[in-house]
Amino acid sequence: MVKKTTELKRILHSKALDFFLEAHNGLSAKIVEEAGFPGVWASGLSISASLGVRDNNEASWTQILEVVEFMNDNIKIPLLLDGDTGYGNFNNVRRLVKKLEQRDVAGVCIEDKLFPKQNSFINDERQLLTSAEEFVGKIKAAKDTQKDSDFCVVARTEGFIVDRSLEETLERCVMYSEAGADAILVHSKLSTPDQIIAFEKKWDKHCPIVIVPTSYAQTPTSVFEKLDISLILWANHLLRASILQMQRTASQIYHDHSTQNIDNLIVPMKEVFRLQNVEELKTAEEIYLP
Ligand code: SPV
Ligand code: MG
């Protein structure tokens, strides 16, 4: 069986454009896998939102780790953790990588902002970049810590999010790649892929490129295929789908004082049991219970 780390590395380096979908708990991770995706994006935004907190490192890193453990235990495909800024400095990154490897997580993405981070789509002045040098130290620390040479460290630049120039963003990413990053994630909050296209045209490193087309979701996927993008992260869509469905269901039940009119909004109980793999426990009981 191929290791999750090796599979993630293969996906990043394959010629084809691949897609990971977001998940935020064990159940949604399983749903991503069953849909056919080759990997899971463990989104910081989605995990924190599902815990009822903001995407500002309000959930501690060990609380995130606990959720990630449930997610990764429930899937065979690789999981790429959105590790925000690494939850501190290089030393926190080292400990994070150690704990992720102990849990068989395939890789981590860290971004060049300051801790505590702010979500990239919230416009305010606290979107602050760290120095390229400090971030290079984090990448090197992560790569020096990992024991499995296939564990992947994705370096994410928020250069465009904080309105830095193409030149500076490129310069940063060259440094990140040279520091050992296995891939570069270039984020943009524009409604068009213009920054990504401009970046990709000048990017002459072999390091694969990952993008998150949330704000420029209307762009046809063929555009990214031609651009030589390696991996697309659909970063928050199961969270947003579940919010809508839960709101509809809650409101219907509230207004009806009944659950009679919601069958088209919910799955049958047997689907819950299937996703929990109840059958396996029944079989095991036959073997192990007197
Ligand atoms: C996440 O999914 O938490 C991300 C992507 O970091 S974004 O929310 O677009 O910043
Ligand atoms: Mg995030």
GROMACS .gro file of C-alpha atoms and ligand atoms in nm:
model
  301
    1MET     CA    1   0.000   0.000   0.000
    2VAL     CA    2   0.135   0.342  -0.102
    3LYS     CA    3   0.203   0.573   0.191
    4LYS     CA    4  -0.019   0.881   0.219
    5THR     CA    5   0.288   1.104   0.209
    6THR     CA    6   0.416   0.939  -0.108
    7GLU     CA    7   0.076   0.973  -0.271
    8LEU     CA    8   0.054   1.343  -0.187
    9LYS     CA    9   0.401   1.399  -0.328
   10ARG     CA   10   0.305   1.212  -0.644
   11ILE     CA   11  -0.011   1.422  -0.685
   12LEU     CA   12   0.184   1.746  -0.643
   13HIS     CA   13   0.441   1.644  -0.902
   14SER     CA   14   0.209   1.477  -1.152
   15LYS     CA   15   0.154   1.651  -1.483
   16ALA     CA   16  -0.225   1.637  -1.444
   17LEU     CA   17  -0.426   1.902  -1.263
   18ASP     CA   18  -0.572   1.747  -0.947
   19PHE     CA   19  -0.843   1.862  -0.707
   20PHE     CA   20  -0.878   1.834  -0.330
   21LEU     CA   21  -1.200   1.920  -0.153
   22GLU     CA   22  -1.225   2.068   0.194
   23ALA     CA   23  -1.330   1.868   0.496
   24HIS     CA   24  -1.356   1.967   0.860
   25ASN     CA   25  -1.430   1.650   1.058
   26GLY     CA   26  -1.417   1.272   1.025
   27LEU     CA   27  -1.752   1.254   0.849
   28SER     CA   28  -1.687   1.519   0.586
   29ALA     CA   29  -1.342   1.371   0.519
   30LYS     CA   30  -1.508   1.037   0.441
   31ILE     CA   31  -1.758   1.209   0.211
   32VAL     CA   32  -1.473   1.373   0.019
   33GLU     CA   33  -1.305   1.035  -0.024
   34GLU     CA   34  -1.623   0.861  -0.134
   35ALA     CA   35  -1.690   1.131  -0.393
   36GLY     CA   36  -1.364   1.027  -0.561
   37PHE     CA   37  -1.124   1.306  -0.466
   38PRO     CA   38  -0.761   1.195  -0.438
   39GLY     CA   39  -0.701   1.403  -0.124
   40VAL     CA   40  -0.854   1.616   0.150
   41TRP     CA   41  -0.786   1.981   0.232
   42ALA     CA   42  -0.823   2.013   0.609
   43SER     CA   43  -0.927   2.376   0.596
   44GLY     CA   44  -0.849   2.604   0.890
   45LEU     CA   45  -1.152   2.817   0.810
   46SER     CA   46  -1.386   2.519   0.794
   47ILE     CA   47  -1.251   2.341   1.100
   48SER     CA   48  -1.272   2.657   1.309
   49ALA     CA   49  -1.618   2.746   1.176
   50SER     CA   50  -1.745   2.397   1.251
   51LEU     CA   51  -1.609   2.433   1.605
   52GLY     CA   52  -1.802   2.760   1.634
   53VAL     CA   53  -1.498   2.987   1.645
   54ARG     CA   54  -1.326   3.233   1.412
   55ASP     CA   55  -1.040   3.166   1.172
   56ASN     CA   56  -0.800   3.359   1.398
   57ASN     CA   57  -0.631   3.069   1.577
   58GLU     CA   58  -0.903   3.079   1.840
   59ALA     CA   59  -0.896   2.699   1.838
   60SER     CA   60  -0.558   2.591   1.975
   61TRP     CA   61  -0.325   2.389   1.756
   62THR     CA   62  -0.375   2.076   1.965
   63GLN     CA   63  -0.753   2.113   1.926
   64ILE     CA   64  -0.699   2.127   1.548
   65LEU     CA   65  -0.471   1.825   1.573
   66GLU     CA   66  -0.742   1.630   1.748
   67VAL     CA   67  -0.991   1.702   1.469
   68VAL     CA   68  -0.728   1.614   1.208
   69GLU     CA   69  -0.668   1.281   1.379
   70PHE     CA   70  -1.037   1.190   1.343
   71MET     CA   71  -1.031   1.301   0.980
   72ASN     CA   72  -0.717   1.116   0.883
   73ASP     CA   73  -0.819   0.798   1.065
   74ASN     CA   74  -1.135   0.789   0.857
   75ILE     CA   75  -0.974   0.805   0.509
   76LYS     CA   76  -0.716   0.624   0.298
   77ILE     CA   77  -0.639   0.923   0.075
   78PRO     CA   78  -0.381   1.183   0.181
   79LEU     CA   79  -0.477   1.478   0.399
   80LEU     CA   80  -0.311   1.816   0.356
   81LEU     CA   81  -0.350   2.023   0.672
   82ASP     CA   82  -0.397   2.396   0.652
   83GLY     CA   83  -0.145   2.469   0.925
   84ASP     CA   84  -0.201   2.848   0.912
   85THR     CA   85   0.125   3.019   1.014
   86GLY     CA   86   0.251   2.707   1.187
   87TYR     CA   87   0.094   2.834   1.511
   88GLY     CA   88   0.396   3.035   1.622
   89ASN     CA   89   0.758   3.053   1.515
   90PHE     CA   90   0.994   2.790   1.365
   91ASN     CA   91   0.996   2.597   1.690
   92ASN     CA   92   0.618   2.556   1.691
   93VAL     CA   93   0.643   2.440   1.328
   94ARG     CA   94   0.893   2.172   1.428
   95ARG     CA   95   0.662   2.038   1.694
   96LEU     CA   96   0.365   2.052   1.457
   97VAL     CA   97   0.546   1.846   1.192
   98LYS     CA   98   0.652   1.592   1.452
   99LYS     CA   99   0.294   1.549   1.576
  100LEU     CA  100   0.151   1.534   1.221
  101GLU     CA  101   0.393   1.261   1.120
  102GLN     CA  102   0.303   1.063   1.431
  103ARG     CA  103  -0.056   1.075   1.306
  104ASP     CA  104   0.029   0.975   0.949
  105VAL     CA  105  -0.077   1.311   0.803
  106ALA     CA  106   0.061   1.350   0.450
  107GLY     CA  107   0.154   1.715   0.455
  108VAL     CA  108   0.109   2.062   0.593
  109CYS     CA  109   0.061   2.401   0.434
  110ILE     CA  110   0.202   2.702   0.618
  111GLU     CA  111   0.151   3.065   0.521
  112ASP     CA  112   0.370   3.374   0.540
  113LYS     CA  113   0.146   3.578   0.770
  114LEU     CA  114   0.174   3.665   1.139
  115PHE     CA  115   0.028   3.461   1.424
  116PRO     CA  116  -0.260   3.488   1.509
  117LYS     CA  117  -0.368   3.479   1.147
  118GLN     CA  118  -0.667   3.646   0.986
  119ASN     CA  119  -0.870   3.480   0.711
  120SER     CA  120  -0.754   3.602   0.370
  121PHE     CA  121  -1.102   3.715   0.267
  122ILE     CA  122  -1.156   3.946   0.563
  123ASN     CA  123  -1.051   4.293   0.458
  124ASP     CA  124  -0.871   4.470   0.735
  125GLU     CA  125  -0.535   4.609   0.821
  126ARG     CA  126  -0.436   4.311   1.031
  127GLN     CA  127  -0.348   4.111   0.722
  128LEU     CA  128   0.022   4.125   0.801
  129LEU     CA  129   0.303   3.937   0.628
  130THR     CA  130   0.600   3.802   0.813
  131SER     CA  131   0.945   3.865   0.665
  132ALA     CA  132   1.050   3.628   0.389
  133GLU     CA  133   1.357   3.538   0.598
  134GLU     CA  134   1.152   3.435   0.901
  135PHE     CA  135   0.925   3.224   0.681
  136VAL     CA  136   1.222   3.058   0.513
  137GLY     CA  137   1.336   2.957   0.863
  138LYS     CA  138   0.998   2.790   0.922
  139ILE     CA  139   1.014   2.598   0.594
  140LYS     CA  140   1.369   2.480   0.667
  141ALA     CA  141   1.271   2.385   1.022
  142ALA     CA  142   0.977   2.180   0.890
  143LYS     CA  143   1.190   2.002   0.629
  144ASP     CA  144   1.468   1.932   0.878
  145THR     CA  145   1.219   1.790   1.128
  146GLN     CA  146   1.030   1.547   0.905
  147LYS     CA  147   1.144   1.187   0.930
  148ASP     CA  148   0.962   1.061   0.621
  149SER     CA  149   1.127   1.221   0.318
  150ASP     CA  150   0.790   1.221   0.136
  151PHE     CA  151   0.609   1.434   0.397
  152CYS     CA  152   0.508   1.748   0.206
  153VAL     CA  153   0.551   2.107   0.316
  154VAL     CA  154   0.348   2.349   0.106
  155ALA     CA  155   0.457   2.712   0.142
  156ARG     CA  156   0.173   2.957   0.094
  157THR     CA  157   0.225   3.318   0.007
  158GLU     CA  158  -0.028   3.581   0.105
  159GLY     CA  159   0.164   3.843  -0.097
  160PHE     CA  160  -0.133   3.918  -0.324
  161ILE     CA  161  -0.376   3.913  -0.030
  162VAL     CA  162  -0.188   4.203   0.128
  163ASP     CA  163  -0.148   4.382  -0.206
  164ARG     CA  164   0.225   4.326  -0.246
  165SER     CA  165   0.365   4.343  -0.600
  166LEU     CA  166   0.406   4.052  -0.839
  167GLU     CA  167   0.784   4.099  -0.816
  168GLU     CA  168   0.793   4.073  -0.438
  169THR     CA  169   0.554   3.777  -0.436
  170LEU     CA  170   0.766   3.597  -0.694
  171GLU     CA  171   1.085   3.678  -0.505
  172ARG     CA  172   0.936   3.537  -0.186
  173CYS     CA  173   0.824   3.218  -0.359
  174VAL     CA  174   1.166   3.162  -0.515
  175MET     CA  175   1.311   3.184  -0.162
  176TYR     CA  176   1.047   2.943  -0.028
  177SER     CA  177   1.112   2.696  -0.306
  178GLU     CA  178   1.488   2.716  -0.251
  179ALA     CA  179   1.432   2.661   0.122
  180GLY     CA  180   1.286   2.321   0.038
  181ALA     CA  181   0.909   2.373  -0.001
  182ASP     CA  182   0.750   2.084  -0.189
  183ALA     CA  183   0.496   2.317  -0.350
  184ILE     CA  184   0.394   2.682  -0.346
  185LEU     CA  185   0.037   2.791  -0.277
  186VAL     CA  186  -0.040   3.127  -0.434
  187HIS     CA  187  -0.353   3.287  -0.293
  188SER     CA  188  -0.557   3.567  -0.446
  189LYS     CA  189  -0.876   3.743  -0.340
  190LEU     CA  190  -0.956   3.890  -0.682
  191SER     CA  191  -1.268   3.782  -0.869
  192THR     CA  192  -1.054   3.702  -1.173
  193PRO     CA  193  -0.746   3.477  -1.194
  194ASP     CA  194  -0.529   3.768  -1.322
  195GLN     CA  195  -0.274   3.754  -1.039
  196ILE     CA  196  -0.240   3.376  -1.069
  197ILE     CA  197  -0.192   3.400  -1.445
  198ALA     CA  198   0.068   3.678  -1.411
  199PHE     CA  199   0.251   3.478  -1.143
  200GLU     CA  200   0.249   3.153  -1.337
  201LYS     CA  201   0.382   3.322  -1.652
  202LYS     CA  202   0.694   3.431  -1.464
  203TRP     CA  203   0.734   3.120  -1.247
  204ASP     CA  204   1.023   2.920  -1.384
  205LYS     CA  205   1.092   2.693  -1.086
  206HIS     CA  206   1.010   2.324  -1.094
  207CYS     CA  207   0.824   2.354  -0.767
  208PRO     CA  208   0.451   2.274  -0.823
  209ILE     CA  209   0.184   2.544  -0.781
  210VAL     CA  210  -0.133   2.507  -0.574
  211ILE     CA  211  -0.426   2.750  -0.594
  212VAL     CA  212  -0.752   2.817  -0.408
  213PRO     CA  213  -1.010   2.949  -0.656
  214THR     CA  214  -1.270   3.068  -0.406
  215SER     CA  215  -1.308   3.429  -0.523
  216TYR     CA  216  -1.240   3.351  -0.890
  217ALA     CA  217  -1.459   3.040  -0.890
  218GLN     CA  218  -1.625   3.140  -1.219
  219THR     CA  219  -1.301   3.078  -1.410
  220PRO     CA  220  -1.328   2.762  -1.624
  221THR     CA  221  -1.100   2.485  -1.499
  222SER     CA  222  -0.946   2.460  -1.848
  223VAL     CA  223  -0.773   2.795  -1.781
  224PHE     CA  224  -0.584   2.640  -1.488
  225GLU     CA  225  -0.505   2.326  -1.686
  226LYS     CA  226  -0.331   2.538  -1.951
  227LEU     CA  227  -0.146   2.731  -1.681
  228ASP     CA  228   0.028   2.419  -1.553
  229ILE     CA  229  -0.126   2.443  -1.206
  230SER     CA  230  -0.065   2.125  -1.011
  231LEU     CA  231  -0.343   2.121  -0.751
  232ILE     CA  232  -0.669   2.308  -0.692
  233LEU     CA  233  -0.815   2.329  -0.343
  234TRP     CA  234  -1.192   2.373  -0.324
  235ALA     CA  235  -1.144   2.516   0.021
  236ASN     CA  236  -1.479   2.557   0.197
  237HIS     CA  237  -1.761   2.405  -0.004
  238LEU     CA  238  -1.874   2.118   0.219
  239LEU     CA  239  -1.889   2.357   0.512
  240ARG     CA  240  -2.100   2.603   0.315
  241ALA     CA  241  -2.324   2.326   0.179
  242SER     CA  242  -2.385   2.189   0.528
  243ILE     CA  243  -2.463   2.535   0.670
  244LEU     CA  244  -2.735   2.585   0.408
  245GLN     CA  245  -2.884   2.241   0.459
  246MET     CA  246  -2.877   2.269   0.840
  247GLN     CA  247  -3.037   2.615   0.829
  248ARG     CA  248  -3.313   2.492   0.598
  249THR     CA  249  -3.379   2.184   0.808
  250ALA     CA  250  -3.374   2.369   1.140
  251SER     CA  251  -3.610   2.635   1.015
  252GLN     CA  252  -3.854   2.384   0.862
  253ILE     CA  253  -3.871   2.181   1.183
  254TYR     CA  254  -3.911   2.497   1.390
  255HIS     CA  255  -4.197   2.632   1.181
  256ASP     CA  256  -4.379   2.301   1.138
  257HIS     CA  257  -4.344   2.181   1.499
  258SER     CA  258  -4.286   1.851   1.322
  259THR     CA  259  -4.026   1.661   1.125
  260GLN     CA  260  -4.282   1.539   0.868
  261ASN     CA  261  -4.177   1.774   0.587
  262ILE     CA  262  -3.802   1.737   0.584
  263ASP     CA  263  -3.743   1.399   0.424
  264ASN     CA  264  -3.609   1.565   0.109
  265LEU     CA  265  -3.355   1.756   0.320
  266ILE     CA  266  -3.204   1.470   0.518
  267VAL     CA  267  -3.051   1.126   0.466
  268PRO     CA  268  -3.212   0.813   0.614
  269MET     CA  269  -3.066   0.676   0.937
  270LYS     CA  270  -2.921   0.382   0.748
  271GLU     CA  271  -2.696   0.619   0.555
  272VAL     CA  272  -2.555   0.750   0.884
  273PHE     CA  273  -2.484   0.393   0.994
  274ARG     CA  274  -2.323   0.310   0.659
  275LEU     CA  275  -2.089   0.609   0.687
  276GLN     CA  276  -1.998   0.498   1.039
  277ASN     CA  277  -1.923   0.147   0.911
  278VAL     CA  278  -2.159  -0.016   1.159
  279GLU     CA  279  -2.142  -0.341   0.960
  280GLU     CA  280  -1.775  -0.386   1.045
  281LEU     CA  281  -1.850  -0.375   1.417
  282LYS     CA  282  -2.125  -0.635   1.377
  283THR     CA  283  -1.878  -0.869   1.204
  284ALA     CA  284  -1.613  -0.807   1.468
  285GLU     CA  285  -1.862  -0.879   1.745
  286GLU     CA  286  -1.932  -1.217   1.593
  287ILE     CA  287  -1.562  -1.298   1.615
  288TYR     CA  288  -1.470  -1.142   1.948
  289LEU     CA  289  -1.777  -1.128   2.170
  290PRO     CA  290  -1.866  -1.444   2.362
  291SPV     C1  291  -0.877   2.773   0.445
  291SPV     O1  292  -0.949   2.693   0.384
  291SPV     O2  293  -0.880   2.786   0.568
  291SPV     C2  294  -0.786   2.858   0.372
  291SPV     C3  295  -0.822   2.902   0.241
  291SPV     O3  296  -0.684   2.895   0.425
  291SPV     S1  297  -0.890   3.061   0.260
  291SPV     O4  298  -1.002   3.050   0.354
  291SPV     O5  299  -0.931   3.097   0.129
  291SPV     O6  300  -0.790   3.150   0.309
  292MG      MG  301  -0.689   2.874   0.625
   0.00000   0.00000   0.00000
